Coordinates of N, CA and C in Angstrom, one line a residue:
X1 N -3.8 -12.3 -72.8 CA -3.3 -12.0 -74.1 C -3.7 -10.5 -74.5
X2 N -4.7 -10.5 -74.5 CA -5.4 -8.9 -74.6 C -4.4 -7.6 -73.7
X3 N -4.6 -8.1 -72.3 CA -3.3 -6.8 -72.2 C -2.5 -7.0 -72.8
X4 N -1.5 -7.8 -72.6 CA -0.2 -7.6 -73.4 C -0.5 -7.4 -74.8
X5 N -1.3 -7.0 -75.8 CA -1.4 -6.6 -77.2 C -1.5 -5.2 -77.1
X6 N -2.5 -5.0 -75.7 CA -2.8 -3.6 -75.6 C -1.6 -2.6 -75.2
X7 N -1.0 -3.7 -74.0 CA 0.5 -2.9 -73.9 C 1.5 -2.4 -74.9
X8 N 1.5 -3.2 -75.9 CA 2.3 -2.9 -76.7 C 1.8 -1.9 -78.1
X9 N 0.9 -2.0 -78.1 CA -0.1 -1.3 -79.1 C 0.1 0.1 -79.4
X10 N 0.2 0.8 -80.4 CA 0.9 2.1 -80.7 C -0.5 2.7 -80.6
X11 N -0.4 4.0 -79.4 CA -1.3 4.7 -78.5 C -0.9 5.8 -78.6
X12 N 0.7 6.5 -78.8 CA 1.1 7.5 -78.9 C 1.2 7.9 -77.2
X13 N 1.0 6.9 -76.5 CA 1.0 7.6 -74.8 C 2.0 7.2 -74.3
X14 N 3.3 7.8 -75.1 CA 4.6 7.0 -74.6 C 4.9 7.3 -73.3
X15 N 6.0 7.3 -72.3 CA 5.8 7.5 -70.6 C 7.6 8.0 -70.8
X16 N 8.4 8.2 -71.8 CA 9.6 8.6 -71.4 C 9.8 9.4 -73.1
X17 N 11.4 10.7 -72.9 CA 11.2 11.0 -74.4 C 11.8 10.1 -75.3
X18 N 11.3 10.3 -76.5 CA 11.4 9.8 -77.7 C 11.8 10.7 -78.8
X19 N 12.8 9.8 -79.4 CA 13.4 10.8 -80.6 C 12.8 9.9 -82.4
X20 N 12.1 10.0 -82.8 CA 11.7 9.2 -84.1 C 12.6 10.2 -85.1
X21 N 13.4 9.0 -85.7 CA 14.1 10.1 -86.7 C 14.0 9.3 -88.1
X22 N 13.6 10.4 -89.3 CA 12.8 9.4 -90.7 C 13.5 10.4 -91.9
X23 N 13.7 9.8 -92.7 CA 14.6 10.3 -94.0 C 13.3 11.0 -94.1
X24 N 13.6 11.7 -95.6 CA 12.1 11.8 -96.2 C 12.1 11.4 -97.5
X25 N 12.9 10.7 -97.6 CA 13.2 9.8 -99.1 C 12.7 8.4 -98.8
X26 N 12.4 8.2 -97.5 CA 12.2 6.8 -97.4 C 11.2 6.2 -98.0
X27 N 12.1 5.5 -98.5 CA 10.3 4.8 -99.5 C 9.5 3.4 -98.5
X28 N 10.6 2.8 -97.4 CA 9.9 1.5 -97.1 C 8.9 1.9 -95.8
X29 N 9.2 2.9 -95.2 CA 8.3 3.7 -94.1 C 8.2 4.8 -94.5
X30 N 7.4 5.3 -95.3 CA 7.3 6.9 -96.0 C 7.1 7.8 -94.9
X31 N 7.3 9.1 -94.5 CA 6.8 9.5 -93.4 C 5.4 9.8 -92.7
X32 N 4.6 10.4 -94.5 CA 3.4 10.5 -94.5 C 2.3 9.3 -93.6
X33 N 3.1 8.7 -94.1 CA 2.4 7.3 -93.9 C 2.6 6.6 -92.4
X34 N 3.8 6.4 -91.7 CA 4.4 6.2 -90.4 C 4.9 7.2 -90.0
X35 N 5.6 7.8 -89.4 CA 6.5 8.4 -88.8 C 5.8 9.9 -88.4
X36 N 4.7 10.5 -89.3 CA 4.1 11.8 -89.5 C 2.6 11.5 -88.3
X37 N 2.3 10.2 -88.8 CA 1.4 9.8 -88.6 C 1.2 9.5 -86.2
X38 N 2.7 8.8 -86.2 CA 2.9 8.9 -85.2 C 2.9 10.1 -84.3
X39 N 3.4 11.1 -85.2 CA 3.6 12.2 -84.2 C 2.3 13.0 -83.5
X40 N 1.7 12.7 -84.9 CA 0.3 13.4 -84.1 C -0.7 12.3 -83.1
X41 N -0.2 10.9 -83.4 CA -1.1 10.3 -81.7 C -0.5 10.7 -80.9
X42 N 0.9 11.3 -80.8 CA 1.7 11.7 -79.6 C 1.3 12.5 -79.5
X43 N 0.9 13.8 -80.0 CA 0.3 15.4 -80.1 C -1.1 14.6 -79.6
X44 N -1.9 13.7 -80.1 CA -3.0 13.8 -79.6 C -3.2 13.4 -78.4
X45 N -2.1 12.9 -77.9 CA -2.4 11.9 -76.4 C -1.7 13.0 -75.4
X46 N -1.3 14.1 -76.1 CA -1.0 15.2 -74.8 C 0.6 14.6 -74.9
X47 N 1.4 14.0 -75.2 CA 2.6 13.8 -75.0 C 3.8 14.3 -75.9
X48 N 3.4 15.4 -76.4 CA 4.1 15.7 -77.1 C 5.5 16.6 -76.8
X49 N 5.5 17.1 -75.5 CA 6.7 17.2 -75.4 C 7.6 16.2 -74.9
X50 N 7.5 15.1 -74.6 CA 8.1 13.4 -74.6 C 8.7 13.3 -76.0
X51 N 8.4 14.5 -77.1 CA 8.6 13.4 -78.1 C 9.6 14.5 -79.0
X52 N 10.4 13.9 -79.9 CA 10.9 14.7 -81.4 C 10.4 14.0 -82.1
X53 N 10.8 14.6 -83.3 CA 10.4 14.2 -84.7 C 11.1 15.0 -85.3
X54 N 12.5 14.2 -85.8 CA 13.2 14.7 -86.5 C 13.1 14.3 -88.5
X55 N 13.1 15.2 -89.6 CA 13.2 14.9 -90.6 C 14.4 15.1 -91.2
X56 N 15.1 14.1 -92.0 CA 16.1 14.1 -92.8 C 15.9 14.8 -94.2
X57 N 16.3 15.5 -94.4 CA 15.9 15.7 -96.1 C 16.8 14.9 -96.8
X58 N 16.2 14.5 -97.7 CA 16.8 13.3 -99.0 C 17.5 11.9 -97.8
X59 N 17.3 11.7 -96.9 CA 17.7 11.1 -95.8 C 16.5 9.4 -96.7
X60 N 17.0 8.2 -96.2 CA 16.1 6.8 -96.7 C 16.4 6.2 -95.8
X61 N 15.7 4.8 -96.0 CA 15.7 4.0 -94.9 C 16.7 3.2 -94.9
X62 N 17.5 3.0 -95.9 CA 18.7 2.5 -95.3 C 19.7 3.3 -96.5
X63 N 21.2 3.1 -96.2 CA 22.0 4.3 -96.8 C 22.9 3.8 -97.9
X64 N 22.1 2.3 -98.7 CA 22.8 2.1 -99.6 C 22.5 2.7 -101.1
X65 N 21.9 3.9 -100.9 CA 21.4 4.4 -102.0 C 22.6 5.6 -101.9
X66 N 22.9 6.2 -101.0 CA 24.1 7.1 -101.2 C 25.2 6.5 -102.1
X67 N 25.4 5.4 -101.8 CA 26.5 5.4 -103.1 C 26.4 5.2 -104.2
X68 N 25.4 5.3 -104.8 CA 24.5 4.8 -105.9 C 24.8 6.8 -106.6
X69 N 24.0 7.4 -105.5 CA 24.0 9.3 -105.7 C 24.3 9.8 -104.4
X70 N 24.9 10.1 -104.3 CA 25.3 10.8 -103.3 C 25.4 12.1 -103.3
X71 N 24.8 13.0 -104.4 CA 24.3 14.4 -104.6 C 22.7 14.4 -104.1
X72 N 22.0 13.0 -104.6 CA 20.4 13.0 -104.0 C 19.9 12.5 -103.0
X73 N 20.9 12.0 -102.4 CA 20.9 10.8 -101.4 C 21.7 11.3 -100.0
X74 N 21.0 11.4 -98.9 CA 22.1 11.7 -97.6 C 22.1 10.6 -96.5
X75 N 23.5 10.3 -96.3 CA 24.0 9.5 -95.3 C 23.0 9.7 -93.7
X76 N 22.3 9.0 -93.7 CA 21.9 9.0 -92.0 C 22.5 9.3 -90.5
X77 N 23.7 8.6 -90.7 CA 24.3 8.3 -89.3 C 24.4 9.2 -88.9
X78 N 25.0 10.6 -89.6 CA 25.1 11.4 -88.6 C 24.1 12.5 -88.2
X79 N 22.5 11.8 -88.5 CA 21.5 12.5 -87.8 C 21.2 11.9 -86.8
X80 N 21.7 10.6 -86.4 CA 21.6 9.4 -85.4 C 22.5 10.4 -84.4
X81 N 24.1 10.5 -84.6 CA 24.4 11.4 -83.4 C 24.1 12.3 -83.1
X82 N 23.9 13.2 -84.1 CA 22.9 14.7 -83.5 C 22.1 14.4 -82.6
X83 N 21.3 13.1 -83.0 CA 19.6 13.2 -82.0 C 20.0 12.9 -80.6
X84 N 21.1 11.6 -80.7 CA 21.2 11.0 -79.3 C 22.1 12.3 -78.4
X85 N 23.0 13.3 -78.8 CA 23.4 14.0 -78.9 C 22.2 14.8 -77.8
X86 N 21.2 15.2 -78.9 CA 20.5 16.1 -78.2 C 19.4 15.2 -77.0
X87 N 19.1 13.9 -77.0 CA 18.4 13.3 -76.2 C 19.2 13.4 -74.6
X88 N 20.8 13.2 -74.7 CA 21.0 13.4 -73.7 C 20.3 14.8 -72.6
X89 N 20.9 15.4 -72.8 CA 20.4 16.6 -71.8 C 18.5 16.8 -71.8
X90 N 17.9 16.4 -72.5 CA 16.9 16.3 -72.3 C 16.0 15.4 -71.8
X91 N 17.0 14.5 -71.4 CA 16.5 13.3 -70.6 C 17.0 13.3 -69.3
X92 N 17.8 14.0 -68.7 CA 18.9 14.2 -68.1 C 17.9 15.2 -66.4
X93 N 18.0 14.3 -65.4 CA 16.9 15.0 -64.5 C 17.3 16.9 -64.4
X94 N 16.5 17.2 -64.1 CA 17.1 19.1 -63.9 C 16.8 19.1 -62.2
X95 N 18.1 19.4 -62.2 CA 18.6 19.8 -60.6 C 17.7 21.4 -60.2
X96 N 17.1 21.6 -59.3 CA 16.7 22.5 -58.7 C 17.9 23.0 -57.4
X97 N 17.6 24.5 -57.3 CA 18.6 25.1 -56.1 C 17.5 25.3 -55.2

């Protein structure tokens, strides 16, 4: 039981890249608090080029607040395709000549 808690246990020693992508309006995972917090065990475990950390401005945790304001409020999704967008080629093996 102990490994498998350990295995799963947020270590920041991830082994493939990672794209973490966090509004900054989110109130139910604030960044400060999660998502900010992660990036530096990743920074601290040496793995920080494995990793992004993308910030949305006025971006939340989920996007039913845009319709509510949609001047204060921004739609997520399409920071979701940017990232995966960019995760490709960066996951993507690099051929040597």
């Amino acid at each position: 039981m102990h490994r498998a808690v350990e295995r799963s246990s947020l270590t920041g020693r991830i082994q493939r890249p990672l794209i973490s992508i966090q509004g900054t309006l989110d109130a139910l995972t604030p960044p400060a608090t999660f998502g900010d917090v992660y990036d530096r065990m990743v920074t601290d475990a040496r793995r920080a080029s494995l990793h992004r950390h993308v910030h949305v401005p006025a971006g939340t945790h989920t996007d039913g607040l845009v319709a509510i304001d949609n001047e204060a409020y921004r739609p997520m999704p399409p920071s979701f395709v940017t990232a995966i967008a960019e995760l490709e080629p960066w996951t993507r093996p690099t051929t040597r000549s």
